[in-house]
Coordinates of N, CA and C in Angstrom, one line a residue:
M1 N -0.5 -66.1 -43.4 CA 0.6 -64.9 -43.3 C 0.3 -64.3 -42.2
S2 N 1.4 -64.1 -41.3 CA 1.2 -63.8 -39.9 C 1.6 -61.9 -40.7
S3 N 1.2 -61.4 -38.9 CA 1.3 -60.5 -38.9 C 2.6 -59.4 -39.1
T4 N 3.9 -60.2 -38.7 CA 4.9 -59.7 -38.7 C 6.1 -60.4 -39.7
G5 N 5.2 -60.7 -40.6 CA 5.5 -61.5 -42.1 C 6.3 -60.5 -43.4
P6 N 7.1 -60.7 -44.6 CA 7.4 -59.4 -44.7 C 5.4 -58.5 -45.4
G7 N 4.8 -58.9 -46.1 CA 3.8 -58.0 -46.2 C 3.3 -56.7 -45.4
R8 N 3.9 -56.7 -44.1 CA 3.7 -56.0 -42.7 C 4.8 -55.2 -43.1
Q9 N 6.4 -55.4 -43.1 CA 7.4 -54.6 -42.6 C 7.5 -53.4 -43.3
G10 N 7.2 -53.5 -44.9 CA 6.7 -52.3 -46.0 C 6.1 -50.9 -45.4
P11 N 5.0 -51.4 -45.0 CA 4.4 -50.3 -44.5 C 5.0 -49.7 -43.2
N12 N 5.0 -50.8 -42.0 CA 5.3 -50.1 -40.9 C 6.5 -49.3 -41.2
R13 N 7.5 -49.9 -42.0 CA 9.0 -49.3 -41.8 C 8.6 -47.6 -42.8
M14 N 7.6 -47.8 -43.8 CA 7.5 -46.0 -44.1 C 7.2 -45.8 -42.9
L15 N 5.9 -46.0 -42.2 CA 5.7 -45.1 -40.9 C 6.6 -45.2 -39.8
D16 N 7.2 -45.8 -40.0 CA 8.2 -45.3 -38.4 C 9.4 -44.3 -39.8
E17 N 9.3 -44.1 -40.6 CA 10.3 -42.8 -41.4 C 9.7 -42.1 -41.4
F18 N 8.2 -42.1 -41.7 CA 7.8 -40.8 -41.9 C 7.7 -40.1 -40.0
A19 N 7.2 -41.2 -39.1 CA 7.1 -40.7 -37.8 C 8.4 -39.9 -37.5
R20 N 9.5 -40.5 -37.5 CA 11.1 -39.6 -38.0 C 10.9 -38.6 -38.7
M21 N 10.7 -38.6 -39.5 CA 10.6 -37.0 -40.6 C 10.2 -35.7 -39.8
M22 N 9.3 -36.4 -39.4 CA 7.9 -35.7 -38.7 C 8.8 -35.4 -37.5
T23 N 9.5 -35.8 -36.3 CA 10.0 -35.3 -35.4 C 11.1 -35.0 -35.9
D24 N 11.6 -34.8 -36.8 CA 13.1 -34.1 -36.7 C 12.3 -32.2 -37.4
A25 N 10.8 -32.6 -38.9 CA 10.6 -31.7 -38.6 C 9.7 -30.3 -37.9
A26 N 9.5 -31.7 -36.7 CA 8.9 -30.7 -35.4 C 10.2 -30.1 -34.6
G27 N 11.3 -30.6 -34.5 CA 12.5 -30.0 -33.8 C 13.3 -28.6 -35.1
A28 N 12.8 -29.2 -35.9 CA 13.4 -27.9 -36.8 C 12.8 -26.9 -37.1
A29 N 11.8 -26.9 -36.9 CA 10.4 -25.8 -36.5 C 10.3 -25.2 -35.3
Q30 N 10.8 -26.1 -34.0 CA 11.3 -25.1 -33.0 C 12.4 -24.9 -32.7
G31 N 13.6 -24.8 -34.0 CA 14.9 -24.1 -33.3 C 15.2 -22.8 -34.6
V32 N 13.7 -23.1 -35.7 CA 13.4 -21.6 -36.2 C 12.7 -20.4 -35.6
R33 N 11.4 -21.2 -34.4 CA 10.9 -20.4 -33.9 C 11.7 -19.4 -33.3
R34 N 12.7 -20.0 -32.0 CA 13.7 -19.9 -31.3 C 14.4 -18.7 -32.0
E35 N 14.7 -18.8 -33.4 CA 16.0 -17.7 -34.1 C 15.3 -16.6 -34.3
M36 N 13.3 -17.3 -35.1 CA 13.1 -16.2 -34.9 C 12.5 -14.8 -33.4
E37 N 12.2 -15.9 -32.5 CA 12.1 -14.4 -31.6 C 13.0 -13.9 -31.5
T38 N 14.3 -14.6 -31.2 CA 16.1 -13.8 -30.8 C 15.9 -12.4 -32.0
M39 N 15.9 -12.9 -33.1 CA 15.6 -11.5 -33.8 C 14.4 -10.7 -33.8
F40 N 13.2 -11.2 -33.6 CA 12.2 -9.9 -32.7 C 12.8 -9.5 -32.3
R41 N 13.0 -9.8 -31.2 CA 13.7 -9.2 -30.3 C 15.0 -8.5 -30.1
A42 N 15.8 -9.1 -30.5 CA 17.1 -7.8 -30.6 C 16.8 -6.2 -32.0
Q43 N 15.5 -6.7 -32.6 CA 15.1 -5.7 -33.6 C 14.9 -4.8 -32.8
G44 N 13.1 -5.3 -31.8 CA 12.8 -4.5 -31.0 C 13.5 -3.6 -30.2
E45 N 14.6 -4.2 -29.6 CA 15.5 -3.5 -29.0 C 16.3 -2.6 -29.2
R46 N 16.4 -2.5 -31.0 CA 17.7 -1.6 -31.5 C 16.4 -0.4 -31.7
L47 N 15.4 -0.5 -32.6 CA 14.0 0.4 -32.5 C 14.0 0.9 -31.0
M48 N 13.6 0.6 -30.2 CA 13.6 1.1 -28.6 C 15.0 2.2 -28.7
N49 N 15.8 1.8 -28.6 CA 17.3 2.4 -28.2 C 17.2 3.9 -29.4
Q50 N 17.1 3.6 -30.7 CA 16.6 4.3 -31.7 C 15.6 5.5 -31.5
M51 N 14.9 5.1 -30.9 CA 13.9 6.2 -30.2 C 13.6 6.3 -28.3
D52 N 15.0 6.3 -28.5 CA 15.1 6.6 -27.0 C 13.8 6.6 -25.7
I53 N 13.2 5.3 -26.2 CA 12.7 4.4 -25.4 C 14.1 3.9 -23.9
V54 N 12.9 4.6 -22.7 CA 13.5 3.6 -21.3 C 13.5 2.2 -20.9
Q55 N 13.8 1.8 -20.6 CA 13.6 0.3 -20.5 C 12.9 0.4 -18.9
R56 N 12.1 -0.4 -18.5 CA 11.2 -0.4 -17.6 C 12.0 -0.1 -16.3
E57 N 13.0 -1.2 -16.1 CA 13.8 -1.2 -15.1 C 14.6 0.6 -14.6
E58 N 15.0 1.3 -15.8 CA 15.1 2.8 -15.4 C 14.1 3.5 -15.3
F59 N 12.8 3.3 -16.2 CA 12.1 3.6 -15.4 C 11.9 3.8 -14.1
E60 N 11.4 2.8 -13.5 CA 10.7 2.2 -12.2 C 12.1 2.9 -11.3
A61 N 13.4 2.5 -11.4 CA 14.0 3.4 -10.6 C 14.0 5.0 -11.5
V62 N 14.0 5.4 -11.7 CA 13.3 7.0 -12.1 C 12.4 7.7 -11.1
R63 N 11.4 6.3 -11.4 CA 10.1 7.0 -10.6 C 10.4 7.0 -9.2
D64 N 11.4 5.7 -8.4 CA 11.2 6.1 -7.2 C 12.3 6.8 -6.5
M65 N 12.9 7.3 -7.8 CA 13.6 9.0 -7.0 C 12.9 9.9 -7.0
A66 N 12.0 10.0 -8.0 CA 10.8 11.2 -7.6 C 9.9 11.0 -6.6
A67 N 9.9 9.8 -6.5 CA 8.9 9.9 -4.7 C 9.9 10.5 -3.9
K68 N 10.8 9.9 -3.5 CA 11.9 9.7 -2.3 C 11.8 11.2 -2.6
A69 N 12.3 12.0 -3.7 CA 12.7 13.6 -3.6 C 11.4 14.3 -3.3
R70 N 10.0 14.2 -4.1 CA 9.0 14.1 -2.9 C 8.9 14.2 -1.8
T71 N 8.9 13.6 -1.2 CA 8.5 13.3 0.3 C 9.6 14.1 1.0
E72 N 11.2 14.3 0.5 CA 11.9 15.4 0.8 C 11.7 16.4 0.6
N73 N 11.2 16.7 -0.2 CA 10.7 18.1 -0.7 C 9.3 18.6 0.8
E74 N 8.7 17.7 0.8 CA 7.7 17.9 1.5 C 7.7 18.3 2.6
T75 N 9.0 17.2 3.7 CA 9.6 17.4 4.6 C 10.2 18.6 4.5
L76 N 10.9 19.4 3.3 CA 12.0 20.7 3.9 C 10.7 21.5 3.7
K77 N 9.7 21.9 3.0 CA 8.5 22.6 3.1 C 8.6 22.8 4.8
R78 N 7.6 21.4 5.3 CA 7.3 21.6 6.4 C 8.4 22.1 7.8
R79 N 9.5 22.0 7.6 CA 10.9 22.4 8.2 C 11.1 24.1 7.9
L80 N 11.0 24.5 7.3 CA 11.4 25.5 6.2 C 9.6 26.8 7.0
A81 N 8.7 26.0 6.9 CA 7.0 26.3 7.6 C 7.5 26.9 8.6
D82 N 8.2 25.9 9.7 CA 8.2 25.7 11.1 C 9.2 26.9 11.4
L83 N 10.4 27.2 10.8 CA 11.2 27.9 10.7 C 11.1 30.0 11.0
E84 N 10.9 29.5 9.7 CA 9.7 31.1 9.2 C 8.8 31.5 10.7
A85 N 8.0 30.5 10.9 CA 6.9 30.5 12.4 C 7.9 31.4 13.4
K86 N 9.1 30.8 13.3 CA 9.5 31.0 14.5 C 10.3 32.1 14.3
I87 N 10.5 32.4 13.4 CA 11.5 33.8 13.2 C 10.6 35.4 13.6
A88 N 9.1 34.5 12.7 CA 8.4 35.6 13.0 C 8.3 36.2 14.5
N89 N 8.0 35.1 15.3 CA 7.6 35.2 16.4 C 9.1 35.2 17.8
L90 N 10.2 36.0 17.2 CA 11.2 36.4 17.9 C 11.1 37.9 17.7
P91 N 11.8 38.2 19.6 CA 10.9 39.8 19.4 C 12.2 41.0 18.0
G92 N 11.1 41.6 17.9 CA 12.3 42.7 16.7 C 12.0 42.1 15.3
A93 N 11.4 40.7 15.5 CA 11.4 40.5 13.6 C 9.9 41.2 13.2
A94 N 9.7 41.8 13.7 CA 8.8 42.8 13.0 C 9.2 43.7 12.0
S95 N 10.1 44.4 12.3 CA 11.0 45.5 12.5 C 12.0 44.7 10.7
G96 N 12.1 43.7 11.0 CA 13.5 43.1 10.9 C 12.8 42.3 8.8
S97 N 11.6 42.2 9.2 CA 11.0 41.8 8.3 C 10.1 42.8 7.5
E98 N 10.5 43.9 7.7 CA 10.0 45.0 7.0 C 10.9 45.8 6.1
T99 N 12.3 46.1 7.1 CA 13.3 46.1 6.3 C 13.4 45.4 5.1
T100 N 13.6 43.7 5.2 CA 14.4 43.3 4.1 C 12.9 43.5 3.3
Q101 N 11.5 43.9 3.4 CA 10.8 44.0 2.0 C 11.1 44.8 1.8
S102 N 11.5 45.7 2.4 CA 11.7 47.5 1.6 C 12.7 47.4 0.6
Q103 N 13.4 46.3 0.5 CA 15.4 46.3 0.3 C 14.4 45.1 -1.3
G104 N 13.7 44.7 -0.5 CA 13.3 43.5 -1.6 C 12.9 44.1 -2.8

């Protein structure tokens, strides 16, 4: 009997069929995994929307705006202090500040 005779075709055919079934099962499992990931992601997004949780991009944008506002605020504070110092050094500024304080 040779290895390619009728006796060897049966087990080889069964192994080929088994390998094909396993390949199909692996492909189906990957499809199920992708579907589950999509469902979990959608459910997570719905949950975050219900809880009013901001997305990272929105958070970072607001954080950057706040940092810019803080910088501008510090700049304006310095300018205000400089202007107040200049006003205080003007002739007659002392009487003007006393009048303002007594009225306020």
